[in-house]
Amino acid sequence: MPDNRSQFDGARVLADLNTLRSIGAYKTGVHKPTFSEPHMRSLEWLARRLPEAGLSAAIDGIGNLLGTSTKAGPKLLAGSHLESQNFAGWLDGPLGVVYALEAARVINPDPNVNGAVEVAAWCDEEGHFGSFLGSRSYVGDVTEADIDAARDSSGRTMRQALSDVGLAGRARAKAERGRHIGYLEAHIEQGLALESSGLKIGVVTSIVGIWQYRITFSGEQNHAGTTRMADRRDAGLALVRFGVAIDDRLPALCSPRTVWTTGRITLDPGAPSIIPGRAEMLFQMRDDDPAVIARLEDLLQSMAAEVNAQGPCSVAIERIRTGAPAMMSAGFQQAIEAASLDFASGRSVRMHSAAGHDAQILATIMPAGMMFVPSIGGISHHWSENTDDADIVTGAHVYVETCRRLLAG
Ligand SMILES: [Zn+2]
């Protein structure tokens, strides 16, 4: 007798995503900061759906929602996140969660599949309180002191927020060694690569690491009128020259994937009639290869040495964040590609992820894989973020088939 529950249902995927969009709706997107009322209502909605997939749901002491199975056989962990950036899109996060839910609904009741898909919605992927606090807690990388220190941009502590939503004092779920064969996450691409080449599935090879630097210039603060140009030690001017030199010299040593950004410049004291005595820039580089970053960092240090030797200002470079690029499992990449042949006419491409995702955290303790679906116009972190319904359904079908292949080994 056919079992209706084990049929893939694209209309159900779209309906679920639209239900999540209606919770905390903002224009065509959503506004669901971590632990906001719409975020918690979204978690409760998911908790009510998980039993349909044979999973028991629990929200832990940091706001992670996990659906666990008692079915025998291998377990695949699958998910993404349900909170959003402020006034942002409807798919960043929920797409991966609903795909995981659909895979669990299709696969878990199927007696022909040995094993189960377990579903996770990781808390605070968007970093309202910290950096990947939910998934990092699950892999054992968040201490109680880290939670004590976490606060959002309004100054509200994470402790207070957890208490406000009734999660204070709950235990935090931790990964059980050996329980999962790996972690699979789907996400919108948030870029133009798929759409511009007419492809439907991005098979993620790696997730970039982020390295950050504080570059500080010291000169001499003085009068902007009476100090002759030849006598100046203008820290602001030295900074601007250095910024231009970075753009001139890094291309010779970077990889095709390297990107760099000066996100903030501060001049001290920062007044129109005072020559800055001090200037600071926050500089970031992203790549999936630490060796590339190492040689770029060497270049930055030799450029700084040149500045210090020539004067008239001095410069110091301090690394304030060290990246951890994550390689995605080769087996997971093959499974996504094979599933794309079945359900996306093979229109897939291997690509790296230039944005961070929970999969990079899970990859530190288990094999991990990610797949992307196209983003219309490459727009994300904005309420107009969108993906064609047909592409959402194609991606969901590929995702469910990938889960089936991974569980089959
Ligand atoms: Zn996301």
mmCIF file of C-alpha atoms and ligand atoms in Angstrom:
data_model
loop_
_atom_site.group_PDB
_atom_site.id
_atom_site.type_symbol
_atom_site.label_atom_id
_atom_site.label_comp_id
_atom_site.label_asym_id
_atom_site.label_seq_id
_atom_site.Cartn_x
_atom_site.Cartn_y
_atom_site.Cartn_z
ATOM 1 C CA MET A 1 0.000 0.000 0.000
ATOM 2 C CA PRO A 2 1.447 3.388 -0.947
ATOM 3 C CA ASP A 3 2.304 5.657 1.957
ATOM 4 C CA ASN A 4 1.229 9.236 1.162
ATOM 5 C CA ARG A 5 3.389 10.656 3.906
ATOM 6 C CA SER A 6 6.541 9.632 2.106
ATOM 7 C CA GLN A 7 5.771 11.664 -1.042
ATOM 8 C CA PHE A 8 7.772 14.828 -1.640
ATOM 9 C CA ASP A 9 5.369 17.787 -1.689
ATOM 10 C CA GLY A 10 6.654 21.042 -3.213
ATOM 11 C CA ALA A 11 3.382 22.890 -2.534
ATOM 12 C CA ARG A 12 3.727 22.004 1.157
ATOM 13 C CA VAL A 13 7.268 23.459 1.176
ATOM 14 C CA LEU A 14 6.030 26.755 -0.320
ATOM 15 C CA ALA A 15 3.050 26.881 2.063
ATOM 16 C CA ASP A 16 5.315 26.366 5.094
ATOM 17 C CA LEU A 17 7.737 29.079 3.949
ATOM 18 C CA ASN A 18 4.825 31.479 3.449
ATOM 19 C CA THR A 19 3.469 30.647 6.899
ATOM 20 C CA LEU A 20 6.853 31.528 8.385
ATOM 21 C CA ARG A 21 6.869 34.731 6.317
ATOM 22 C CA SER A 22 3.503 35.729 7.829
ATOM 23 C CA ILE A 23 5.033 35.593 11.331
ATOM 24 C CA GLY A 24 6.773 38.931 11.866
ATOM 25 C CA ALA A 25 6.022 40.073 8.313
ATOM 26 C CA TYR A 26 7.649 43.305 7.093
ATOM 27 C CA LYS A 27 6.708 44.327 3.517
ATOM 28 C CA THR A 28 7.514 41.143 1.516
ATOM 29 C CA GLY A 29 10.132 40.079 4.068
ATOM 30 C CA VAL A 30 10.295 39.659 7.838
ATOM 31 C CA HIS A 31 11.608 41.350 10.970
ATOM 32 C CA LYS A 32 12.575 38.618 13.458
ATOM 33 C CA PRO A 33 15.545 39.524 15.624
ATOM 34 C CA THR A 34 16.788 36.774 17.938
ATOM 35 C CA PHE A 35 14.355 36.095 20.837
ATOM 36 C CA SER A 36 11.794 38.580 19.473
ATOM 37 C CA GLU A 37 8.158 37.527 19.696
ATOM 38 C CA PRO A 38 7.987 36.518 15.993
ATOM 39 C CA HIS A 39 11.223 34.527 16.315
ATOM 40 C CA MET A 40 9.831 32.587 19.274
ATOM 41 C CA ARG A 41 6.490 32.063 17.490
ATOM 42 C CA SER A 42 8.393 30.693 14.482
ATOM 43 C CA LEU A 43 10.221 28.231 16.743
ATOM 44 C CA GLU A 44 6.909 27.174 18.303
ATOM 45 C CA TRP A 45 5.426 26.666 14.835
ATOM 46 C CA LEU A 46 8.342 24.402 13.912
ATOM 47 C CA ALA A 47 8.095 22.527 17.213
ATOM 48 C CA ARG A 48 4.464 21.692 16.354
ATOM 49 C CA ARG A 49 5.429 20.454 12.857
ATOM 50 C CA LEU A 50 8.297 18.171 13.899
ATOM 51 C CA PRO A 51 6.120 15.343 15.303
ATOM 52 C CA GLU A 52 4.611 15.013 11.773
ATOM 53 C CA ALA A 53 8.118 13.900 10.795
ATOM 54 C CA GLY A 54 8.447 11.448 13.675
ATOM 55 C CA LEU A 55 10.666 13.823 15.639
ATOM 56 C CA SER A 56 10.360 14.998 19.215
ATOM 57 C CA ALA A 57 11.044 18.718 19.547
ATOM 58 C CA ALA A 58 12.889 20.562 22.295
ATOM 59 C CA ILE A 59 14.152 24.144 22.595
ATOM 60 C CA ASP A 60 17.356 24.237 24.623
ATOM 61 C CA GLY A 61 18.876 26.794 26.984
ATOM 62 C CA ILE A 62 20.341 28.965 24.222
ATOM 63 C CA GLY A 63 17.315 28.870 21.909
ATOM 64 C CA ASN A 64 18.329 26.025 19.600
ATOM 65 C CA LEU A 65 15.377 23.895 18.486
ATOM 66 C CA LEU A 66 16.248 20.261 17.840
ATOM 67 C CA GLY A 67 14.000 17.528 16.521
ATOM 68 C CA THR A 68 15.337 14.093 17.440
ATOM 69 C CA SER A 69 14.374 10.650 16.257
ATOM 70 C CA THR A 70 14.230 7.270 17.973
ATOM 71 C CA LYS A 71 14.322 5.443 14.624
ATOM 72 C CA ALA A 72 17.149 2.924 14.282
ATOM 73 C CA GLY A 73 19.989 3.473 11.853
ATOM 74 C CA PRO A 74 22.147 6.426 10.853
ATOM 75 C CA LYS A 75 21.036 9.982 11.611
ATOM 76 C CA LEU A 76 21.596 12.995 9.378
ATOM 77 C CA LEU A 77 21.466 16.425 11.042
ATOM 78 C CA ALA A 78 19.759 19.039 8.837
ATOM 79 C CA GLY A 79 18.701 22.641 9.313
ATOM 80 C CA SER A 80 19.494 26.352 9.335
ATOM 81 C CA HIS A 81 18.045 29.273 11.353
ATOM 82 C CA LEU A 82 14.676 30.998 11.883
ATOM 83 C CA GLU A 83 15.628 34.447 13.196
ATOM 84 C CA SER A 84 16.406 37.180 10.665
ATOM 85 C CA GLN A 85 18.474 40.290 10.257
ATOM 86 C CA ASN A 86 16.472 43.444 11.034
ATOM 87 C CA PHE A 87 13.815 44.171 8.362
ATOM 88 C CA ALA A 88 15.261 41.498 6.097
ATOM 89 C CA GLY A 89 14.284 38.688 3.757
ATOM 90 C CA TRP A 90 11.923 35.744 4.217
ATOM 91 C CA LEU A 91 14.216 32.973 2.949
ATOM 92 C CA ASP A 92 17.566 33.587 4.674
ATOM 93 C CA GLY A 93 17.375 30.765 7.224
ATOM 94 C CA PRO A 94 13.787 29.472 6.920
ATOM 95 C CA LEU A 95 14.523 27.950 3.487
ATOM 96 C CA GLY A 96 17.069 25.561 5.016
ATOM 97 C CA VAL A 97 14.842 24.757 7.986
ATOM 98 C CA VAL A 98 11.773 23.979 5.859
ATOM 99 C CA TYR A 99 13.851 21.857 3.446
ATOM 100 C CA ALA A 100 15.111 19.887 6.459
ATOM 101 C CA LEU A 101 11.547 19.532 7.760
ATOM 102 C CA GLU A 102 10.340 18.298 4.355
ATOM 103 C CA ALA A 103 13.218 15.789 4.146
ATOM 104 C CA ALA A 104 12.316 14.497 7.605
ATOM 105 C CA ARG A 105 8.605 14.247 6.696
ATOM 106 C CA VAL A 106 9.378 12.309 3.533
ATOM 107 C CA ILE A 107 12.217 10.098 4.736
ATOM 108 C CA ASN A 108 11.562 9.300 8.398
ATOM 109 C CA PRO A 109 8.256 7.403 7.917
ATOM 110 C CA ASP A 110 9.672 5.498 4.933
ATOM 111 C CA PRO A 111 10.336 1.898 6.035
ATOM 112 C CA ASN A 112 12.690 1.490 3.075
ATOM 113 C CA VAL A 113 15.091 4.076 4.469
ATOM 114 C CA ASN A 114 17.440 2.937 7.206
ATOM 115 C CA GLY A 115 17.899 5.928 9.498
ATOM 116 C CA ALA A 116 16.393 9.366 9.954
ATOM 117 C CA VAL A 117 16.786 13.067 9.285
ATOM 118 C CA GLU A 118 16.982 15.143 12.480
ATOM 119 C CA VAL A 119 16.085 18.836 12.230
ATOM 120 C CA ALA A 120 17.835 21.803 13.834
ATOM 121 C CA ALA A 121 17.011 25.526 13.928
ATOM 122 C CA TRP A 122 20.170 27.189 15.266
ATOM 123 C CA CYS A 123 19.740 30.273 17.396
ATOM 124 C CA ASP A 124 21.227 33.673 16.524
ATOM 125 C CA GLU A 125 22.997 32.759 13.297
ATOM 126 C CA GLU A 126 22.501 36.385 12.290
ATOM 127 C CA GLY A 127 24.614 37.528 15.218
ATOM 128 C CA HIS A 128 22.264 39.784 17.179
ATOM 129 C CA PHE A 129 24.016 38.695 20.393
ATOM 130 C CA GLY A 130 27.284 37.185 19.203
ATOM 131 C CA SER A 131 28.819 35.041 16.511
ATOM 132 C CA PHE A 132 27.010 31.752 15.695
ATOM 133 C CA LEU A 133 26.181 31.324 19.397
ATOM 134 C CA GLY A 134 23.565 28.591 18.828
ATOM 135 C CA SER A 135 25.555 26.227 16.636
ATOM 136 C CA ARG A 136 28.766 26.992 18.559
ATOM 137 C CA SER A 137 27.002 26.044 21.788
ATOM 138 C CA TYR A 138 25.969 22.730 20.209
ATOM 139 C CA VAL A 139 29.560 21.889 19.251
ATOM 140 C CA GLY A 140 30.771 22.827 22.747
ATOM 141 C CA ASP A 141 32.422 26.126 21.867
ATOM 142 C CA VAL A 142 30.388 28.499 24.089
ATOM 143 C CA THR A 143 31.026 28.872 27.835
ATOM 144 C CA GLU A 144 28.610 30.203 30.442
ATOM 145 C CA ALA A 145 30.910 33.244 30.659
ATOM 146 C CA ASP A 146 30.454 33.790 26.903
ATOM 147 C CA ILE A 147 26.682 33.893 27.450
ATOM 148 C CA ASP A 148 27.119 36.237 30.422
ATOM 149 C CA ALA A 149 29.079 38.610 28.160
ATOM 150 C CA ALA A 150 26.731 38.451 25.133
ATOM 151 C CA ARG A 151 24.476 41.447 24.521
ATOM 152 C CA ASP A 152 22.609 42.929 21.579
ATOM 153 C CA SER A 153 23.070 46.382 20.045
ATOM 154 C CA SER A 154 20.514 47.853 22.476
ATOM 155 C CA GLY A 155 22.626 46.630 25.405
ATOM 156 C CA ARG A 156 20.161 43.924 26.477
ATOM 157 C CA THR A 157 22.081 40.947 27.805
ATOM 158 C CA MET A 158 21.514 37.493 26.373
ATOM 159 C CA ARG A 159 20.793 36.300 29.944
ATOM 160 C CA GLN A 160 17.943 38.800 30.193
ATOM 161 C CA ALA A 161 16.619 37.843 26.760
ATOM 162 C CA LEU A 162 16.725 34.120 27.618
ATOM 163 C CA SER A 163 14.883 34.835 30.854
ATOM 164 C CA ASP A 164 12.282 37.006 29.061
ATOM 165 C CA VAL A 165 11.392 34.157 26.674
ATOM 166 C CA GLY A 166 11.339 31.529 29.414
ATOM 167 C CA LEU A 167 14.535 29.666 28.479
ATOM 168 C CA ALA A 168 16.675 30.658 31.482
ATOM 169 C CA GLY A 169 18.092 27.696 33.354
ATOM 170 C CA ARG A 170 17.408 25.136 30.626
ATOM 171 C CA ALA A 171 20.245 22.799 29.698
ATOM 172 C CA ARG A 172 22.027 23.433 26.417
ATOM 173 C CA ALA A 173 21.931 20.601 23.869
ATOM 174 C CA LYS A 174 25.363 19.255 22.970
ATOM 175 C CA ALA A 175 26.337 17.144 19.988
ATOM 176 C CA GLU A 176 26.569 13.459 20.838
ATOM 177 C CA ARG A 177 29.781 12.062 19.488
ATOM 178 C CA GLY A 178 29.067 9.608 16.679
ATOM 179 C CA ARG A 179 25.303 10.211 16.569
ATOM 180 C CA HIS A 180 25.251 11.920 13.154
ATOM 181 C CA ILE A 181 26.767 10.946 9.826
ATOM 182 C CA GLY A 182 26.983 14.682 9.144
ATOM 183 C CA TYR A 183 25.146 17.987 8.740
ATOM 184 C CA LEU A 184 23.400 19.279 5.602
ATOM 185 C CA GLU A 185 22.268 22.891 5.195
ATOM 186 C CA ALA A 186 20.476 24.569 2.303
ATOM 187 C CA HIS A 187 20.507 28.335 1.867
ATOM 188 C CA ILE A 188 19.763 31.010 -0.689
ATOM 189 C CA GLU A 189 22.957 31.950 -2.523
ATOM 190 C CA GLN A 190 22.797 35.671 -1.577
ATOM 191 C CA GLY A 191 24.829 36.369 -4.726
ATOM 192 C CA LEU A 192 24.479 36.377 -8.513
ATOM 193 C CA ALA A 193 26.529 33.356 -9.586
ATOM 194 C CA LEU A 194 23.626 30.899 -10.059
ATOM 195 C CA GLU A 195 21.121 33.322 -11.569
ATOM 196 C CA SER A 196 23.590 34.858 -14.010
ATOM 197 C CA SER A 197 24.526 31.444 -15.406
ATOM 198 C CA GLY A 198 21.014 29.950 -15.421
ATOM 199 C CA LEU A 199 21.976 27.276 -12.877
ATOM 200 C CA LYS A 200 19.708 25.949 -10.126
ATOM 201 C CA ILE A 201 21.938 24.390 -7.465
ATOM 202 C CA GLY A 202 25.206 25.586 -5.914
ATOM 203 C CA VAL A 203 27.285 22.763 -4.475
ATOM 204 C CA VAL A 204 29.316 24.460 -1.768
ATOM 205 C CA THR A 205 32.964 23.404 -1.625
ATOM 206 C CA SER A 206 34.085 25.635 1.246
ATOM 207 C CA ILE A 207 32.979 28.485 3.473
ATOM 208 C CA VAL A 208 35.407 31.375 3.733
ATOM 209 C CA GLY A 209 37.080 32.406 6.978
ATOM 210 C CA ILE A 210 37.116 36.045 8.071
ATOM 211 C CA TRP A 211 40.285 37.736 9.316
ATOM 212 C CA GLN A 212 40.071 41.199 10.838
ATOM 213 C CA TYR A 213 42.733 43.802 11.674
ATOM 214 C CA ARG A 214 43.031 47.051 13.544
ATOM 215 C CA ILE A 215 45.565 49.233 11.696
ATOM 216 C CA THR A 216 46.621 52.254 13.742
ATOM 217 C CA PHE A 217 48.623 55.253 12.477
ATOM 218 C CA SER A 218 50.431 57.619 14.841
ATOM 219 C CA GLY A 219 51.489 61.113 13.806
ATOM 220 C CA GLU A 220 51.341 64.462 15.527
ATOM 221 C CA GLN A 221 48.194 66.391 16.401
ATOM 222 C CA ASN A 222 48.644 70.059 15.491
ATOM 223 C CA HIS A 223 47.039 73.267 14.199
ATOM 224 C CA ALA A 224 45.537 72.926 10.699
ATOM 225 C CA GLY A 225 46.364 76.561 9.858
ATOM 226 C CA THR A 226 49.765 77.330 11.297
ATOM 227 C CA THR A 227 51.539 74.030 10.654
ATOM 228 C CA ARG A 228 53.396 74.144 7.331
ATOM 229 C CA MET A 229 52.709 71.240 4.971
ATOM 230 C CA ALA A 230 56.358 70.132 5.084
ATOM 231 C CA ASP A 231 56.300 69.928 8.875
ATOM 232 C CA ARG A 232 53.165 67.829 9.232
ATOM 233 C CA ARG A 233 52.845 64.302 10.543
ATOM 234 C CA ASP A 234 49.246 63.723 9.419
ATOM 235 C CA ALA A 235 48.062 60.294 10.591
ATOM 236 C CA GLY A 236 44.845 60.567 8.539
ATOM 237 C CA LEU A 237 46.744 61.155 5.310
ATOM 238 C CA ALA A 238 49.038 58.225 6.066
ATOM 239 C CA LEU A 239 45.986 56.014 6.573
ATOM 240 C CA VAL A 240 44.373 57.020 3.286
ATOM 241 C CA ARG A 241 47.638 56.381 1.397
ATOM 242 C CA PHE A 242 47.913 52.975 3.031
ATOM 243 C CA GLY A 243 44.325 52.123 2.043
ATOM 244 C CA VAL A 244 45.075 52.940 -1.589
ATOM 245 C CA ALA A 245 48.327 50.938 -1.455
ATOM 246 C CA ILE A 246 46.382 47.888 -0.192
ATOM 247 C CA ASP A 247 44.166 48.005 -3.269
ATOM 248 C CA ASP A 248 47.205 48.402 -5.537
ATOM 249 C CA ARG A 249 49.337 45.622 -4.081
ATOM 250 C CA LEU A 250 47.068 42.827 -2.790
ATOM 251 C CA PRO A 251 45.853 41.686 -6.248
ATOM 252 C CA ALA A 252 49.340 40.346 -7.056
ATOM 253 C CA LEU A 253 49.212 37.860 -4.169
ATOM 254 C CA CYS A 254 45.513 37.149 -3.530
ATOM 255 C CA SER A 255 43.404 34.208 -4.752
ATOM 256 C CA PRO A 256 40.430 34.622 -7.108
ATOM 257 C CA ARG A 257 38.209 34.263 -4.032
ATOM 258 C CA THR A 258 39.889 36.831 -1.777
ATOM 259 C CA VAL A 259 37.864 39.905 -0.864
ATOM 260 C CA TRP A 260 38.935 42.760 1.416
ATOM 261 C CA THR A 261 37.158 45.723 2.964
ATOM 262 C CA THR A 262 37.995 48.735 5.078
ATOM 263 C CA GLY A 263 34.755 48.931 7.032
ATOM 264 C CA ARG A 264 35.532 51.782 9.413
ATOM 265 C CA ILE A 265 37.955 54.704 9.582
ATOM 266 C CA THR A 266 38.403 56.869 12.687
ATOM 267 C CA LEU A 267 40.422 60.067 12.785
ATOM 268 C CA ASP A 268 41.503 61.415 16.151
ATOM 269 C CA PRO A 269 40.479 63.963 17.292
ATOM 270 C CA GLY A 270 38.388 64.260 14.128
ATOM 271 C CA ALA A 271 37.914 68.033 13.812
ATOM 272 C CA PRO A 272 38.214 70.207 10.698
ATOM 273 C CA SER A 273 40.899 72.500 12.132
ATOM 274 C CA ILE A 274 43.111 69.837 13.695
ATOM 275 C CA ILE A 275 45.652 67.649 11.917
ATOM 276 C CA PRO A 276 44.832 64.088 13.058
ATOM 277 C CA GLY A 277 47.473 62.764 15.437
ATOM 278 C CA ARG A 278 46.054 59.299 15.318
ATOM 279 C CA ALA A 279 44.020 57.336 12.769
ATOM 280 C CA GLU A 280 42.595 53.857 12.852
ATOM 281 C CA MET A 281 41.086 51.575 10.217
ATOM 282 C CA LEU A 282 39.228 48.309 10.691
ATOM 283 C CA PHE A 283 40.259 46.054 7.830
ATOM 284 C CA GLN A 284 38.829 42.656 6.896
ATOM 285 C CA MET A 285 39.935 39.903 4.499
ATOM 286 C CA ARG A 286 38.008 36.744 3.517
ATOM 287 C CA ASP A 287 39.306 33.625 1.825
ATOM 288 C CA ASP A 288 38.948 29.859 2.214
ATOM 289 C CA ASP A 289 42.720 29.313 2.244
ATOM 290 C CA PRO A 290 44.704 30.363 5.333
ATOM 291 C CA ALA A 291 47.918 30.172 3.258
ATOM 292 C CA VAL A 292 46.618 32.968 1.016
ATOM 293 C CA ILE A 293 45.740 35.080 4.030
ATOM 294 C CA ALA A 294 49.172 34.363 5.558
ATOM 295 C CA ARG A 295 50.984 35.754 2.527
ATOM 296 C CA LEU A 296 48.645 38.765 2.344
ATOM 297 C CA GLU A 297 49.288 39.383 6.021
ATOM 298 C CA ASP A 298 53.064 39.229 5.364
ATOM 299 C CA LEU A 299 52.566 41.786 2.594
ATOM 300 C CA LEU A 300 50.604 44.098 4.916
ATOM 301 C CA GLN A 301 53.385 43.847 7.507
ATOM 302 C CA SER A 302 56.089 44.649 4.940
ATOM 303 C CA MET A 303 54.035 47.616 3.710
ATOM 304 C CA ALA A 304 53.795 48.769 7.342
ATOM 305 C CA ALA A 305 57.565 48.383 7.715
ATOM 306 C CA GLU A 306 58.028 50.627 4.649
ATOM 307 C CA VAL A 307 55.749 53.272 6.178
ATOM 308 C CA ASN A 308 57.665 53.091 9.460
ATOM 309 C CA ALA A 309 61.025 53.377 7.694
ATOM 310 C CA GLN A 310 59.963 56.338 5.522
ATOM 311 C CA GLY A 311 57.941 58.285 8.073
ATOM 312 C CA PRO A 312 56.678 60.775 8.940
ATOM 313 C CA CYS A 313 54.010 58.642 10.647
ATOM 314 C CA SER A 314 54.232 55.182 12.158
ATOM 315 C CA VAL A 315 51.780 52.314 11.794
ATOM 316 C CA ALA A 316 50.965 49.163 13.760
ATOM 317 C CA ILE A 317 48.845 46.223 12.539
ATOM 318 C CA GLU A 318 46.998 44.089 15.062
ATOM 319 C CA ARG A 319 44.994 40.995 14.079
ATOM 320 C CA ILE A 320 41.744 41.090 16.064
ATOM 321 C CA ARG A 321 39.908 38.143 14.502
ATOM 322 C CA THR A 322 41.341 34.950 13.056
ATOM 323 C CA GLY A 323 39.328 33.185 10.397
ATOM 324 C CA ALA A 324 38.369 29.544 10.341
ATOM 325 C CA PRO A 325 37.518 28.532 6.788
ATOM 326 C CA ALA A 326 35.543 25.299 6.547
ATOM 327 C CA MET A 327 35.907 22.695 3.839
ATOM 328 C CA MET A 328 32.691 20.900 2.927
ATOM 329 C CA SER A 329 32.725 17.092 2.805
ATOM 330 C CA ALA A 330 33.594 15.605 -0.601
ATOM 331 C CA GLY A 331 30.968 12.881 -0.090
ATOM 332 C CA PHE A 332 28.276 15.473 0.592
ATOM 333 C CA GLN A 333 29.274 17.421 -2.536
ATOM 334 C CA GLN A 334 28.971 14.241 -4.621
ATOM 335 C CA ALA A 335 25.555 13.435 -3.122
ATOM 336 C CA ILE A 336 24.227 16.947 -3.903
ATOM 337 C CA GLU A 337 25.546 16.705 -7.462
ATOM 338 C CA ALA A 338 23.991 13.286 -7.996
ATOM 339 C CA ALA A 339 20.642 14.529 -6.656
ATOM 340 C CA SER A 340 20.908 17.573 -8.963
ATOM 341 C CA LEU A 341 21.240 15.211 -11.935
ATOM 342 C CA ASP A 342 17.961 13.558 -10.880
ATOM 343 C CA PHE A 343 15.884 16.622 -10.028
ATOM 344 C CA ALA A 344 17.575 19.741 -11.490
ATOM 345 C CA SER A 345 18.667 18.395 -14.901
ATOM 346 C CA GLY A 346 22.243 18.540 -13.651
ATOM 347 C CA ARG A 347 22.201 22.346 -13.612
ATOM 348 C CA SER A 348 24.542 22.604 -10.638
ATOM 349 C CA VAL A 349 27.942 24.153 -10.106
ATOM 350 C CA ARG A 350 30.578 23.822 -7.420
ATOM 351 C CA MET A 351 31.229 27.132 -5.676
ATOM 352 C CA HIS A 352 32.563 28.524 -2.415
ATOM 353 C CA SER A 353 30.467 30.471 0.071
ATOM 354 C CA ALA A 354 31.643 34.021 0.714
ATOM 355 C CA ALA A 355 29.140 34.375 3.571
ATOM 356 C CA GLY A 356 29.317 32.612 6.907
ATOM 357 C CA HIS A 357 26.832 29.847 7.806
ATOM 358 C CA ASP A 358 26.182 27.459 10.698
ATOM 359 C CA ALA A 359 27.550 24.645 8.496
ATOM 360 C CA GLN A 360 31.070 26.027 9.080
ATOM 361 C CA ILE A 361 30.576 25.513 12.820
ATOM 362 C CA LEU A 362 29.135 21.991 12.479
ATOM 363 C CA ALA A 363 32.014 21.164 10.103
ATOM 364 C CA THR A 364 34.404 21.403 13.059
ATOM 365 C CA ILE A 365 32.935 18.200 14.549
ATOM 366 C CA MET A 366 31.306 16.251 11.682
ATOM 367 C CA PRO A 367 31.237 16.047 7.869
ATOM 368 C CA ALA A 368 29.161 18.938 6.553
ATOM 369 C CA GLY A 369 27.638 19.972 3.256
ATOM 370 C CA MET A 370 25.777 22.972 1.891
ATOM 371 C CA MET A 371 23.697 23.645 -1.188
ATOM 372 C CA PHE A 372 22.509 26.978 -2.568
ATOM 373 C CA VAL A 373 19.459 27.951 -4.601
ATOM 374 C CA PRO A 374 19.403 31.110 -6.782
ATOM 375 C CA SER A 375 18.692 34.538 -5.280
ATOM 376 C CA ILE A 376 16.779 36.896 -7.578
ATOM 377 C CA GLY A 377 19.123 39.782 -8.380
ATOM 378 C CA GLY A 378 21.568 38.435 -5.796
ATOM 379 C CA ILE A 379 19.750 40.504 -3.148
ATOM 380 C CA SER A 380 19.815 39.429 0.509
ATOM 381 C CA HIS A 381 19.767 41.000 3.991
ATOM 382 C CA HIS A 382 16.977 43.185 2.584
ATOM 383 C CA TRP A 383 13.197 42.704 2.735
ATOM 384 C CA SER A 384 13.003 42.335 -1.073
ATOM 385 C CA GLU A 385 15.137 39.148 -1.020
ATOM 386 C CA ASN A 386 13.407 36.467 -3.105
ATOM 387 C CA THR A 387 13.737 33.236 -5.073
ATOM 388 C CA ASP A 388 11.438 31.888 -7.810
ATOM 389 C CA ASP A 389 8.851 29.455 -6.417
ATOM 390 C CA ALA A 390 9.923 26.931 -9.050
ATOM 391 C CA ASP A 391 13.552 27.218 -7.945
ATOM 392 C CA ILE A 392 12.525 26.794 -4.296
ATOM 393 C CA VAL A 393 10.688 23.578 -5.174
ATOM 394 C CA THR A 394 13.529 22.280 -7.356
ATOM 395 C CA GLY A 395 15.983 22.943 -4.548
ATOM 396 C CA ALA A 396 13.760 21.179 -2.020
ATOM 397 C CA HIS A 397 13.509 18.113 -4.239
ATOM 398 C CA VAL A 398 17.301 18.003 -4.690
ATOM 399 C CA TYR A 399 17.735 18.447 -0.928
ATOM 400 C CA VAL A 400 15.397 15.567 0.000
ATOM 401 C CA GLU A 401 17.110 13.293 -2.517
ATOM 402 C CA THR A 402 20.527 14.316 -1.157
ATOM 403 C CA CYS A 403 19.407 13.325 2.348
ATOM 404 C CA ARG A 404 18.171 9.975 1.043
ATOM 405 C CA ARG A 405 21.500 9.317 -0.703
ATOM 406 C CA LEU A 406 23.546 10.318 2.344
ATOM 407 C CA LEU A 407 21.554 8.014 4.642
ATOM 408 C CA ALA A 408 21.928 5.173 2.130
ATOM 409 C CA GLY A 409 25.676 5.679 2.497
HETATM 410 ZN ZN ZN B 1 21.334 32.681 6.836
#
